[in-house]
Coordinates of C-alpha atoms and ligand atoms in Angstrom, one line a residue:
X19 CA -28.3 2.3 33.2
X20 CA -28.0 0.0 30.2
X21 CA -26.6 1.5 27.4
X22 CA -26.6 -0.6 23.9
X23 CA -23.3 -0.2 22.6
X24 CA -22.6 0.0 18.9
X25 CA -19.1 -0.8 17.4
X26 CA -19.7 0.3 13.9
X27 CA -20.1 4.0 13.3
X28 CA -19.8 6.2 10.4
X29 CA -18.6 5.3 7.0
X30 CA -17.2 7.8 4.4
X31 CA -14.4 7.9 1.9
X32 CA -11.8 5.1 2.8
X33 CA -12.9 5.4 6.6
X34 CA -14.7 3.4 8.8
X35 CA -15.3 4.8 12.5
X36 CA -15.5 2.2 15.4
X37 CA -16.1 2.9 19.2
X38 CA -14.3 0.9 21.6
X39 CA -15.6 0.0 25.0
X40 CA -13.7 0.3 28.1
X41 CA -15.2 -2.4 30.3
X42 CA -12.8 -2.0 33.5
X43 CA -13.5 1.6 33.8
X44 CA -16.8 1.2 35.9
X45 CA -15.1 -1.3 38.1
X46 CA -12.6 1.2 39.4
X47 CA -12.9 2.9 42.6
X48 CA -13.5 6.7 42.6
X49 CA -9.8 7.7 43.0
X50 CA -8.7 5.6 39.9
X51 CA -11.4 7.1 38.0
X52 CA -10.0 10.5 38.8
X53 CA -6.6 9.4 37.8
X54 CA -8.0 8.3 34.3
X55 CA -9.9 11.3 34.1
X56 CA -7.2 13.8 34.6
X57 CA -4.7 11.6 32.5
X58 CA -7.2 11.7 29.7
X59 CA -7.6 15.3 29.9
X60 CA -3.8 15.7 29.4
X61 CA -4.2 13.5 26.6
X62 CA -6.5 15.7 24.8
X63 CA -4.8 19.1 25.7
X64 CA -1.9 18.3 23.3
X65 CA -4.1 17.7 20.2
X66 CA -3.2 21.1 18.6
X67 CA 0.4 20.4 18.8
X68 CA 0.0 17.3 16.2
X69 CA -2.1 19.7 14.1
X70 CA 0.7 22.2 14.0
X71 CA 3.4 19.3 13.4
X72 CA 1.7 18.0 10.5
X73 CA 1.3 21.2 8.5
X74 CA 2.0 24.8 9.5
X75 CA -1.3 25.6 7.8
X76 CA -3.2 22.7 9.7
X77 CA -4.6 24.9 12.7
X78 CA -5.8 27.8 10.6
X79 CA -7.5 25.5 8.0
X80 CA -9.1 23.4 10.5
X81 CA -10.9 26.5 12.3
X82 CA -11.8 27.7 8.9
X83 CA -13.4 24.3 7.8
X84 CA -15.4 24.0 11.3
X85 CA -16.8 27.6 10.9
X86 CA -18.1 26.8 7.6
X87 CA -19.4 23.4 8.9
X88 CA -21.4 25.2 12.0
X89 CA -22.3 28.3 10.1
X90 CA -23.9 26.7 7.0
X91 CA -27.4 27.1 6.4
X92 CA -27.9 26.3 2.4
X93 CA -29.6 23.0 1.4
X94 CA -28.0 19.9 2.8
X95 CA -28.6 17.9 -0.3
X96 CA -26.3 20.3 -2.1
X97 CA -23.3 18.1 -3.7
X98 CA -20.9 20.9 -2.9
X99 CA -21.9 20.7 0.8
X100 CA -22.2 17.0 0.8
X101 CA -18.5 16.9 -0.5
X102 CA -17.4 19.5 1.8
X103 CA -18.6 17.4 4.7
X104 CA -16.6 14.4 3.4
X105 CA -13.6 16.4 2.9
X106 CA -13.7 17.9 6.6
X107 CA -14.2 14.5 8.0
X108 CA -11.2 13.3 6.3
X109 CA -9.1 16.2 7.4
X110 CA -10.1 15.7 11.1
X111 CA -9.4 12.0 10.7
X112 CA -5.8 12.7 9.3
X113 CA -5.2 15.6 11.6
X114 CA -4.4 17.7 8.7
X115 CA -4.9 18.0 5.0
X116 CA -2.8 15.1 4.3
X117 CA -4.0 11.4 4.2
X118 CA -2.8 9.7 7.3
X119 CA -1.3 6.6 5.5
X120 CA -0.4 7.8 2.1
X121 CA 0.6 11.4 3.2
X122 CA -0.9 12.7 0.0
X123 CA -2.8 15.7 0.2
X124 CA -6.6 15.5 -0.2
X125 CA -8.4 16.4 -3.2
X126 CA -11.4 18.6 -2.4
X127 CA -14.7 17.2 -4.0
X128 CA -16.4 20.3 -3.8
X129 CA -16.0 23.5 -6.1
X130 CA -13.9 26.6 -5.5
X131 CA -16.8 28.9 -6.1
X132 CA -18.7 27.1 -3.3
X133 CA -15.7 27.6 -0.9
X134 CA -15.1 31.2 -1.9
X135 CA -18.8 32.2 -1.2
X136 CA -18.7 30.5 2.3
X137 CA -15.4 32.2 3.1
X138 CA -17.0 35.5 1.9
X139 CA -20.2 35.1 3.9
X140 CA -17.9 34.8 6.8
X141 CA -16.1 38.1 6.1
X142 CA -12.8 36.8 5.1
X143 CA -10.4 39.0 3.4
X144 CA -9.5 38.7 -0.1
X145 CA -6.0 38.0 0.8
X146 CA -7.1 35.1 3.3
X147 CA -9.4 33.8 0.5
X148 CA -6.7 33.3 -1.8
X149 CA -4.5 31.7 0.5
X150 CA -6.9 29.2 1.6
X151 CA -7.8 28.5 -1.8
X152 CA -4.2 27.8 -2.6
X153 CA -3.7 25.4 0.2
X154 CA -7.1 23.4 -0.7
X155 CA -7.1 23.6 -4.1
X156 CA -3.7 23.7 -5.7
X157 CA -2.3 20.2 -6.1
X158 CA 1.5 21.5 -6.1
X159 CA 1.2 23.3 -2.7
X160 CA 2.2 21.0 -0.1
X161 CA 1.6 17.8 -2.1
X162 CA 2.8 15.3 0.1
X163 CA 3.4 15.5 4.2
X164 CA 6.3 13.0 4.1
X165 CA 8.3 12.0 1.0
X166 CA 10.6 9.2 1.3
X167 CA 11.6 8.7 -2.1
X168 CA 15.3 7.7 -2.8
X169 CA 17.7 10.3 -4.0
X170 CA 15.5 13.3 -3.5
X171 CA 15.8 16.1 -0.7
X172 CA 13.5 14.3 1.6
X173 CA 13.0 17.7 3.8
X174 CA 12.6 20.1 0.7
X175 CA 9.7 17.8 -0.7
X176 CA 8.1 16.9 2.6
X177 CA 5.3 19.6 3.9
X178 CA 5.4 18.5 7.5
X179 CA 6.4 21.1 9.7
X180 CA 9.4 19.8 11.8
X181 CA 11.9 21.9 9.7
X182 CA 11.6 25.6 8.9
X183 CA 11.0 26.1 5.0
X184 CA 14.1 26.0 2.9
X185 CA 16.2 23.8 5.4
X186 CA 17.9 21.0 3.1
X187 CA 18.3 17.4 4.2
X188 CA 22.0 17.7 4.0
X189 CA 22.1 20.7 6.3
X190 CA 19.7 19.2 8.8
X191 CA 22.0 15.6 9.0
X192 CA 25.2 17.7 9.2
X193 CA 23.5 19.7 12.0
X194 CA 22.7 16.6 14.1
X195 CA 25.8 14.7 13.2
X196 CA 27.5 17.6 14.7
X197 CA 25.3 17.4 17.9
X198 CA 26.1 13.9 18.1
X199 CA 29.7 14.3 18.2
X200 CA 29.7 15.7 21.5
X201 CA 27.2 13.2 23.3
X202 CA 28.3 10.3 25.2
X203 CA 28.3 7.7 23.0
X204 CA 27.2 4.9 25.4
X205 CA 24.1 7.3 26.4
X206 CA 23.2 9.5 23.4
X207 CA 19.8 11.5 24.1
X208 CA 17.4 11.2 21.2
X209 CA 18.7 14.3 19.5
X210 CA 16.1 16.4 17.7
X211 CA 13.1 14.8 19.3
X212 CA 11.4 17.8 20.8
X213 CA 12.2 20.6 18.6
X214 CA 11.6 22.4 15.1
X215 CA 14.8 23.1 13.3
X216 CA 15.1 26.7 12.4
X217 CA 17.4 29.1 10.8
X218 CA 18.6 32.4 12.5
X219 CA 19.0 35.6 10.7
X220 CA 22.6 34.9 10.4
X221 CA 22.0 31.7 8.5
X222 CA 23.0 29.4 11.3
X223 CA 20.4 26.5 12.4
X224 CA 19.1 26.2 15.9
X225 CA 16.5 24.0 17.4
X226 CA 13.4 26.0 18.6
X227 CA 12.4 23.7 21.4
X228 CA 8.8 22.3 22.2
X229 CA 8.5 23.2 26.0
X230 CA 6.7 25.5 28.3
X231 CA 7.7 29.3 27.3
X232 CA 9.1 27.8 24.0
X233 CA 7.3 26.7 20.9
X234 CA 3.9 25.0 21.7
X235 CA 4.3 26.3 25.2
X236 CA 0.5 27.2 25.6
X237 CA -0.6 23.8 24.9
X238 CA 2.3 22.2 27.0
X239 CA 1.5 24.3 29.9
X240 CA -2.3 23.1 29.8
X241 CA -0.9 19.6 29.7
X242 CA 1.0 20.2 32.9
X243 CA -1.8 21.4 34.6
X244 CA -3.9 18.3 34.0
X245 CA -0.8 16.1 34.8
X246 CA -0.5 18.0 38.3
X247 CA -4.3 17.5 38.9
X248 CA -3.8 13.7 38.1
X249 CA -0.8 13.6 40.4
X250 CA -3.1 13.9 43.6
X251 CA -4.7 10.4 42.4
X252 CA -1.5 8.5 41.6
X253 CA -1.5 5.1 42.7
X254 CA 1.8 5.0 44.3
X255 CA 4.9 7.1 44.8
X256 CA 6.7 5.9 41.7
X257 CA 3.9 7.0 39.4
X258 CA 3.8 10.4 41.2
X259 CA 7.7 10.5 40.4
X260 CA 7.0 9.6 36.8
X261 CA 4.4 12.7 36.4
X262 CA 6.8 15.0 38.3
X263 CA 9.7 14.1 36.1
X264 CA 7.6 14.3 33.0
X265 CA 6.3 17.7 34.1
X266 CA 9.9 18.9 34.6
X267 CA 10.8 17.8 31.2
X268 CA 8.0 19.6 29.5
X269 CA 9.3 22.8 31.5
X270 CA 13.0 22.3 30.5
X271 CA 12.7 21.0 27.3
X272 CA 15.9 19.1 28.1
X273 CA 16.3 15.6 26.4
X274 CA 18.5 14.4 29.4
X275 CA 15.5 14.9 31.6
X276 CA 13.6 13.0 29.2
X277 CA 15.7 10.0 29.4
X278 CA 15.5 10.3 33.2
X279 CA 11.5 10.5 32.8
X280 CA 11.7 7.4 30.4
X281 CA 13.7 5.3 33.0
X282 CA 11.4 6.1 35.9
X283 CA 8.2 5.4 33.5
X284 CA 9.8 2.1 32.6
X285 CA 10.2 1.1 36.0
X286 CA 6.5 1.8 37.1
X287 CA 4.8 -1.4 36.5
X288 CA 2.8 -2.0 39.6
X289 CA -0.1 0.5 38.8
X290 CA -3.3 -0.5 37.5
X291 CA -3.4 2.6 35.2
X292 CA -0.7 3.7 32.8
X293 CA -0.1 6.5 30.3
X294 CA 1.9 7.8 27.9
X295 CA 1.9 11.6 27.0
X296 CA 4.6 13.3 24.9
X297 CA 6.8 13.7 21.7
X298 CA 6.9 9.9 21.2
X299 CA 7.1 8.3 17.6
X300 CA 9.3 9.6 14.7
X301 CA 7.5 8.3 11.7
X302 CA 6.2 11.7 10.9
X303 CA 9.5 13.1 10.4
X304 CA 11.1 11.9 7.0
X305 CA 14.6 11.8 8.7
X306 CA 13.1 9.9 11.6
X307 CA 14.4 12.1 14.5
X308 CA 11.6 14.3 15.3
X309 CA 8.6 13.1 17.4
X310 CA 4.9 13.7 16.6
X311 CA 2.9 14.3 20.0
X312 CA 0.7 11.5 21.5
X313 CA -1.1 10.8 24.6
X314 CA -3.1 7.9 25.7
X315 CA -4.3 6.3 29.1
X316 CA -4.9 2.6 29.6
X317 CA -6.1 0.2 32.3
X318 CA -4.9 -3.4 32.9
X319 CA -6.8 -6.3 31.4
X320 CA -5.6 -8.9 34.1
X321 CA -6.9 -12.1 32.3
X322 CA -5.2 -11.4 29.0
X323 CA -2.2 -10.0 30.7
X324 CA -1.3 -13.5 31.9
X325 CA -0.5 -14.6 28.2
X326 CA 2.0 -11.4 27.6
X327 CA 3.5 -12.2 31.1
X328 CA 4.3 -15.9 30.0
X329 CA 6.4 -14.4 27.2
X330 CA 8.2 -11.8 29.1
X331 CA 9.2 -14.2 31.7
X332 CA 10.9 -16.2 29.1
X333 CA 12.3 -13.3 27.2
X334 CA 16.0 -14.9 27.8
X335 CA 14.8 -18.2 26.4
X336 CA 13.5 -16.7 23.1
X337 CA 16.6 -14.5 22.8
X338 CA 19.0 -17.5 23.3
X339 CA 17.2 -19.6 20.9
X340 CA 16.5 -17.0 17.9
X341 CA 18.4 -17.7 14.8
X342 CA 20.3 -14.5 14.9
X343 CA 24.1 -14.5 15.2
X344 CA 25.2 -14.7 18.9
X345 CA 27.2 -11.6 18.6
X346 CA 23.8 -9.4 18.0
X347 CA 21.9 -11.1 21.0
X348 CA 21.4 -9.7 24.3
X349 CA 23.2 -11.5 26.8
X350 CA 20.7 -10.6 29.6
X351 CA 17.2 -9.7 28.7
X352 CA 16.1 -6.9 31.2
X353 CA 12.6 -6.1 32.2
X354 CA 10.5 -6.7 29.1
X355 CA 7.4 -5.9 31.0
X356 CA 4.2 -7.0 28.8
X357 CA 0.8 -6.0 29.4
X358 CA -2.6 -6.3 27.8
X359 CA -4.6 -3.4 28.3
X360 CA -7.8 -1.5 27.4
X361 CA -7.4 2.0 26.0
X362 CA -9.2 4.6 28.0
X363 CA -8.6 7.6 25.7
X364 CA -6.6 8.2 22.6
X365 CA -5.1 11.6 21.7
X366 CA -2.8 13.1 19.5
X367 CA -0.9 11.0 16.9
X368 CA -3.0 7.9 18.3
X369 CA -6.4 9.4 17.4
X370 CA -8.5 8.5 15.7
X371 CA -6.4 6.1 13.9
X372 CA -4.5 3.9 16.5
X373 CA -1.7 1.4 16.9
X374 CA -2.9 -2.0 18.7
X375 CA 0.6 -2.4 20.3
X376 CA 2.9 -0.1 21.7
X377 CA 6.5 -0.9 23.1
X378 CA 8.3 2.2 24.7
X379 CA 10.5 4.0 25.1
X380 CA 12.2 4.2 22.0
X381 CA 15.5 5.3 23.1
X382 CA 17.9 2.3 22.3
X383 CA 20.2 2.3 25.3
X384 CA 17.6 2.9 27.7
X385 CA 16.0 -0.3 26.3
X386 CA 19.0 -2.1 26.6
X387 CA 19.8 -1.1 30.3
X388 CA 16.2 -0.8 31.6
X389 CA 14.0 -2.8 29.4
X390 CA 10.8 -1.6 27.8
X391 CA 7.2 -1.7 28.7
X392 CA 5.2 -3.4 25.8
X393 CA 1.3 -3.3 25.6
X394 CA -1.3 -5.1 23.5
X395 CA -4.4 -3.0 23.5
X396 CA -7.2 -5.6 23.7
X397 CA -10.3 -3.4 23.2
X398 CA -9.1 -2.1 20.0
X399 CA -8.4 -5.3 18.6
X400 CA -11.7 -6.4 19.8
X401 CA -13.3 -3.7 18.1
X402 CA -11.5 -4.3 14.9
X403 CA -12.6 -8.2 14.9
X404 CA -16.0 -7.2 15.3
X405 CA -15.8 -4.9 12.0
X406 CA -14.0 -7.6 10.3
X407 CA -16.6 -10.5 10.9
X408 CA -18.7 -11.2 7.9
X409 CA -16.7 -8.3 5.9
X410 CA -16.3 -11.1 3.0
X411 CA -12.7 -10.5 2.9
X412 CA -11.9 -14.2 3.5
X413 CA -14.2 -15.2 1.1
X414 CA -12.7 -13.3 -1.6
X415 CA -8.9 -13.5 -1.0
X416 CA -8.3 -16.8 0.8
X417 CA -7.6 -19.4 -1.6
X418 CA -9.6 -22.3 -0.4
X419 CA -12.1 -23.6 2.2
X420 CA -9.7 -25.6 4.3
X421 CA -7.4 -22.5 4.8
X422 CA -10.6 -20.2 5.5
X423 CA -11.3 -22.7 8.2
X424 CA -7.9 -22.4 9.5
X425 CA -8.1 -18.5 9.8
X426 CA -11.6 -18.7 11.2
X427 CA -10.6 -21.2 13.9
X428 CA -7.1 -19.6 14.9
X429 CA -7.2 -16.1 13.4
X430 CA -8.1 -14.3 16.7
X431 CA -5.8 -16.0 19.0
X432 CA -2.9 -15.9 16.5
X433 CA -3.2 -12.1 16.0
X434 CA -3.1 -11.2 19.5
X435 CA -0.1 -13.8 19.9
X436 CA 1.7 -12.1 17.2
X437 CA 1.1 -8.6 18.4
X438 CA 2.4 -9.7 21.8
X439 CA 5.5 -11.3 20.2
X440 CA 6.2 -8.4 18.1
X441 CA 6.0 -5.8 20.9
X442 CA 7.0 -7.4 24.2
X443 CA 9.9 -9.7 22.3
X444 CA 10.6 -8.6 19.0
X445 CA 11.5 -4.9 19.5
X446 CA 13.3 -5.5 22.7
X447 CA 15.6 -8.0 21.2
X448 CA 19.3 -7.8 20.0
X449 CA 21.7 -5.5 20.4
X450 CA 23.9 -2.6 18.4
X451 CA 27.6 -3.6 18.1
X452 CA 29.6 -1.2 20.0
X453 CA 30.2 2.4 18.2
X454 CA 27.1 1.6 16.0
X455 CA 24.8 4.8 15.7
X456 CA 21.3 4.0 16.3
X457 CA 19.9 6.3 13.6
X458 CA 22.6 4.6 11.1
X459 CA 19.8 3.2 8.7
X460 CA 18.4 6.7 8.4
X461 CA 15.1 6.8 6.4
X462 CA 15.3 2.9 6.3
X463 CA 15.3 2.6 10.0
X464 CA 11.6 2.5 11.0
X465 CA 11.0 -0.2 8.4
X466 CA 13.7 -2.4 9.3
X467 CA 12.9 -1.9 12.9
X468 CA 9.1 -3.2 12.3
X469 CA 10.3 -5.8 10.1
X470 CA 12.9 -7.0 12.8
X471 CA 9.8 -7.4 15.2
X472 CA 7.5 -9.1 12.8
X473 CA 10.0 -11.5 11.9
X474 CA 10.7 -12.2 15.6
X475 CA 6.9 -12.9 15.9
X476 CA 6.6 -15.1 12.8
X477 CA 9.5 -17.1 13.7
X478 CA 8.4 -17.9 17.1
X479 CA 4.8 -18.3 16.6
X480 CA 5.8 -21.7 15.1
X481 CA 7.7 -22.7 18.0
X482 CA 6.5 -25.6 20.1
X483 CA 7.4 -23.4 22.9
X484 CA 4.4 -21.5 22.7
X485 CA 2.2 -24.6 23.0
X486 CA 4.2 -25.7 25.8
X487 CA 3.4 -22.2 27.6
X488 CA -0.3 -22.9 27.0
X489 CA -0.5 -20.0 24.6
X490 CA -1.4 -21.8 21.5
X491 CA -3.7 -25.1 21.6
X492 CA -1.9 -27.0 18.9
X493 CA 0.8 -27.3 15.9
X494 CA -1.6 -26.0 13.4
X495 CA -2.4 -22.9 15.0
X496 CA 0.6 -20.8 13.6
X497 CA -0.3 -21.8 10.1
X498 CA -3.1 -19.1 10.0
X499 CA -0.8 -16.5 11.1
X500 CA 1.5 -17.5 8.3
X501 CA -1.3 -17.5 5.7
X502 CA -2.9 -14.5 6.5
X503 CA 0.3 -12.4 7.0
X504 CA 1.6 -13.4 3.7
X505 CA -1.8 -12.7 2.1
X506 CA -1.7 -9.1 3.6
X507 CA 1.9 -8.5 2.7
X508 CA 1.5 -9.8 -0.9
X509 CA -1.9 -9.0 -1.9
X510 CA -4.6 -7.3 0.5
X511 CA -2.6 -4.4 2.0
X512 CA -2.5 -2.6 -1.4
X513 CA -6.2 -2.0 -1.1
X514 CA -5.2 0.9 1.3
X515 CA -2.8 2.6 -1.6
X516 CA -4.2 4.5 -4.6
X517 CA -3.4 3.3 -7.8
X518 CA -0.5 4.6 -9.4
X519 CA 1.3 5.2 -5.9
X520 CA 4.0 3.2 -4.3
X521 CA 4.1 1.6 -0.7
X522 CA 5.1 4.6 1.9
X523 CA 4.3 3.8 5.3
X524 CA 7.0 1.9 7.4
X525 CA 4.6 -0.9 8.7
X526 CA 3.3 -1.7 5.2
X527 CA 6.7 -1.4 3.8
X528 CA 7.9 -3.8 6.3
X529 CA 5.1 -6.6 5.6
X530 CA 5.8 -6.3 1.8
X531 CA 9.5 -6.4 2.3
X532 CA 9.0 -9.7 4.4
X533 CA 6.5 -11.4 2.0
X534 CA 7.8 -10.4 -1.3
X535 CA 11.4 -11.7 0.0
X536 CA 10.1 -14.8 1.0
X537 CA 8.1 -15.4 -2.2
X538 CA 11.4 -14.6 -4.4
X539 CA 13.6 -16.7 -2.3
X540 CA 11.6 -19.8 -1.2
X541 CA 9.5 -20.6 -4.1
X542 CA 9.3 -24.2 -2.7
X543 CA 7.2 -22.9 0.1
X544 CA 5.0 -20.4 -1.3
X545 CA 3.5 -19.3 -4.7
X546 CA 1.1 -16.9 -6.1
X547 CA -1.2 -18.7 -8.4
X548 CA -3.9 -17.7 -10.7
X549 CA -7.5 -19.1 -10.7
X550 CA -10.5 -17.9 -12.5
X551 CA -8.5 -14.7 -13.3
X552 CA -7.7 -14.0 -9.5
X553 CA -4.4 -14.3 -7.9
X554 CA -4.3 -16.1 -4.6
X555 CA -1.4 -16.9 -2.1
X556 CA -0.8 -20.8 -2.2
X557 CA 1.4 -22.2 0.7
X558 CA 2.8 -25.5 0.1
X559 CA 5.4 -26.0 2.7
X560 CA 4.8 -24.3 6.2
X561 CA 7.7 -25.8 8.1
X562 CA 10.0 -24.2 5.2
X563 CA 8.4 -20.8 5.8
X564 CA 9.5 -20.8 9.2
X565 CA 13.3 -21.5 8.1
X566 CA 12.8 -18.5 5.6
X567 CA 11.4 -16.2 8.2
X568 CA 14.4 -17.1 10.5
X569 CA 16.9 -16.6 7.9
X570 CA 15.4 -13.1 7.1
X571 CA 15.4 -12.0 10.9
X572 CA 19.1 -13.1 11.2
X573 CA 19.9 -10.8 8.3
X574 CA 17.6 -8.0 9.5
X575 CA 19.3 -8.0 12.9
X576 CA 22.7 -8.2 11.3
X577 CA 21.8 -5.0 9.4
X578 CA 20.5 -3.1 12.5
X579 CA 23.5 -4.6 14.6
X580 CA 26.1 -3.5 12.2
X581 CA 24.3 -0.3 10.9
X582 CA 24.4 -1.6 7.3
X583 CA 22.7 1.2 5.8
X584 CA 23.5 -0.1 2.0
X585 CA 22.0 -3.5 2.7
X586 CA 19.0 -1.9 4.4
X587 CA 18.4 0.3 1.5
X588 CA 18.6 -2.6 -0.9
X589 CA 16.4 -4.8 1.2
X590 CA 13.7 -2.0 1.4
X591 CA 14.1 -0.8 -2.3
X592 CA 14.0 -4.2 -4.0
X593 CA 11.0 -5.8 -1.8
X594 CA 9.3 -3.0 0.2
X595 CA 8.1 -0.2 -2.2
X596 CA 7.3 -1.0 -5.8
X597 CA 3.7 -2.2 -6.5
X598 CA 2.8 -4.2 -9.7
X599 CA 0.3 -2.0 -11.4
X600 CA -1.7 -4.8 -12.9
X601 CA -1.9 -6.6 -9.8
X602 CA -2.7 -3.8 -7.6
X603 CA -5.6 -2.9 -10.0
X604 CA -7.0 -6.3 -9.8
X605 CA -7.0 -6.6 -5.8
X606 CA -8.5 -3.2 -5.7
X607 CA -11.3 -3.8 -7.8
X608 CA -12.0 -7.3 -5.9
X609 CA -11.8 -5.0 -2.6
X610 CA -14.0 -2.4 -3.9
X611 CA -16.8 -4.8 -4.7
X612 CA -16.9 -5.6 -0.8
X613 CA -17.6 -2.1 -0.2
X614 CA -15.4 -2.1 2.8
X615 CA -13.5 0.7 4.1
X616 CA -9.6 0.1 4.3
X617 CA -8.8 2.3 7.2
X618 CA -10.4 2.4 10.6
X619 CA -10.3 4.9 13.5
X620 CA -11.9 5.4 16.8
X621 CA -14.2 7.7 18.5
X622 CA -13.3 8.1 22.2
X623 CA -15.6 7.6 25.1
X624 CA -16.5 10.9 27.0
X625 CA -15.6 11.0 30.6
X626 CA -17.5 13.8 32.8
X627 CA -17.2 14.7 36.5
X628 CA -20.4 13.7 38.4
X629 CA -20.9 16.1 41.4
X630 CA -23.6 16.2 44.1
X631 CA -25.4 19.3 45.0
X632 CA -22.7 21.0 46.9
X633 CA -20.0 20.5 44.4
X634 CA -18.2 17.6 45.8
X635 CA -17.1 15.2 42.9
X636 CA -18.7 11.9 43.8
X637 CA -18.2 10.0 40.5
X638 CA -16.7 10.1 36.9
X639 CA -19.1 8.8 34.2
X640 CA -18.3 7.2 31.0
X641 CA -20.5 7.5 27.9
X642 CA -20.3 6.3 24.4
X643 CA -23.3 8.2 22.6
X644 CA -21.2 11.2 20.9
X645 CA -20.9 11.1 17.5
X646 CA -17.8 11.6 15.3
X647 CA -18.5 15.2 14.4
X648 CA -19.9 16.2 17.9
X649 CA -16.7 14.9 19.3
X650 CA -14.4 16.8 16.9
X651 CA -16.1 20.0 17.3
X652 CA -16.1 19.4 21.1
X653 CA -12.5 18.9 21.1
X654 CA -11.9 21.9 19.1
X655 CA -14.0 24.1 21.6
X656 CA -12.3 22.2 24.7
X657 CA -8.8 21.6 23.7
X658 CA -7.7 24.5 21.2
X659 CA -4.7 25.4 23.3
X660 CA -2.7 27.1 20.5
Ligands
ZN10 ZN1 6.3 -2.3 15.9

């Protein structure tokens, strides 16, 4: 059967949905297809957990909005209805009522009257209606999912659901500082990772743990069922042991078990198919302790993996030659395993908006002792590149034809390579000095960590070693990465931020930090110039830029290794957050004229078991024809676990 594959799908608000293809799937034998199938089911079963983590009202509101959507029978050209549809699609995309990037609550474009009438027609009580109207329409109720403003109480001002209402930042920090005191300082568990912090009747704080029989227990049991199904089709005994340990962790909620699981998982590199399923990244918690739920499944892309392997095989060389002070270097780089993969399914916090590179586990001591697994997700990058081609961005924002040609020629290869360097070497490099707390940089930790990995990539992409390893064609290629990175950090990433707002998200703060630090400290190498009333990045000395990146890398590594909170704060506050209002306005205007969507996300393929007449499973089919709303509604039907 030949299916035409269309990458670009729906476009609304500031979003563009894409499809990604999984070219390896149909080449797998049935046993591996079944492994993918059941792991994918496990990755979808946790969907509701994330919705509840993002907001304690999220699930209830989603059900209401979906009921309105499916039961509406009024005119389709009604302006309120059309605005409502956009609102629901945005809420789906963000897994909640706050923008996935800016974290600000969405403004509904439809009227109160429309909303109330719909609820009345579905027999909602007056009390329920009043509550829902408050959540949707009152800008002062839950205005922001994560607030990171320096000097404010980050918990009282954030509406995410990781801490019970009323718990202050100082209380939570004291609670976790206390837990840490009793832990093995060499091998501390990641305290707080898998629980909601709550207050008992006597006023003391306790963790309500996310586990079977605990908070989110119903969803977790469904995940475990699917993992146990997948286990029958595991490719090897280590993969089985990984699944067993994960199920054990989901059942007992003990972070020591989680560390054992992470160690087993990082050691399993033989399988063609791999997965992540669990409480993973901490970007959604203003204190950076509690992990949002995510799941995904991947299949190795062998050809592209050779590239990443060339880097990881030389990890020690890169560590030894980095510009970082030798006290902060790893003496022995262990097991950085790098793979290029195709995503087979995206779930939880990776859906619909996804990372394109992932490096896990996050535990510092496990990374130091056992290494980490790093992946570059090639089929998502490929979908992005198709979407970017012909978008007009380079025509509008790149300074001249020569630079545009540089980007056209080397852009794709350098983007992939920078992601590889960032994930498989950058995050894995360096050590903390003995006694330094891994969370010492607190709310600045995520930004500094991303900066460290990006700088490692920027420094090394210009190294002749990469040409020697056959990863770059010549000495010119890296310049395209320098230009596009700095153009993004100084100018174009602003298009994603509403006017009047500042930079919030850790990866964006990191890019602004690196770019603006370089602009300020190396004016001989890079300037912002104005031509025809428009601002452009002008690079005059690429060689000097490499030196700048090396210098900043050394400083950022020092800050992390020593846990220098004050230096981290100053760096991020000075370079990573504030936007120049006039420049911001100009960039957004130029961008709006191109009529593009600043954020992209993905529609998953659909997997189905194929049975013969006696019910035996004979195949697993993959299809790409589900629309965005069909998929979201189906997920709500099939995977509503809470
Ligand atoms: Zn990263």
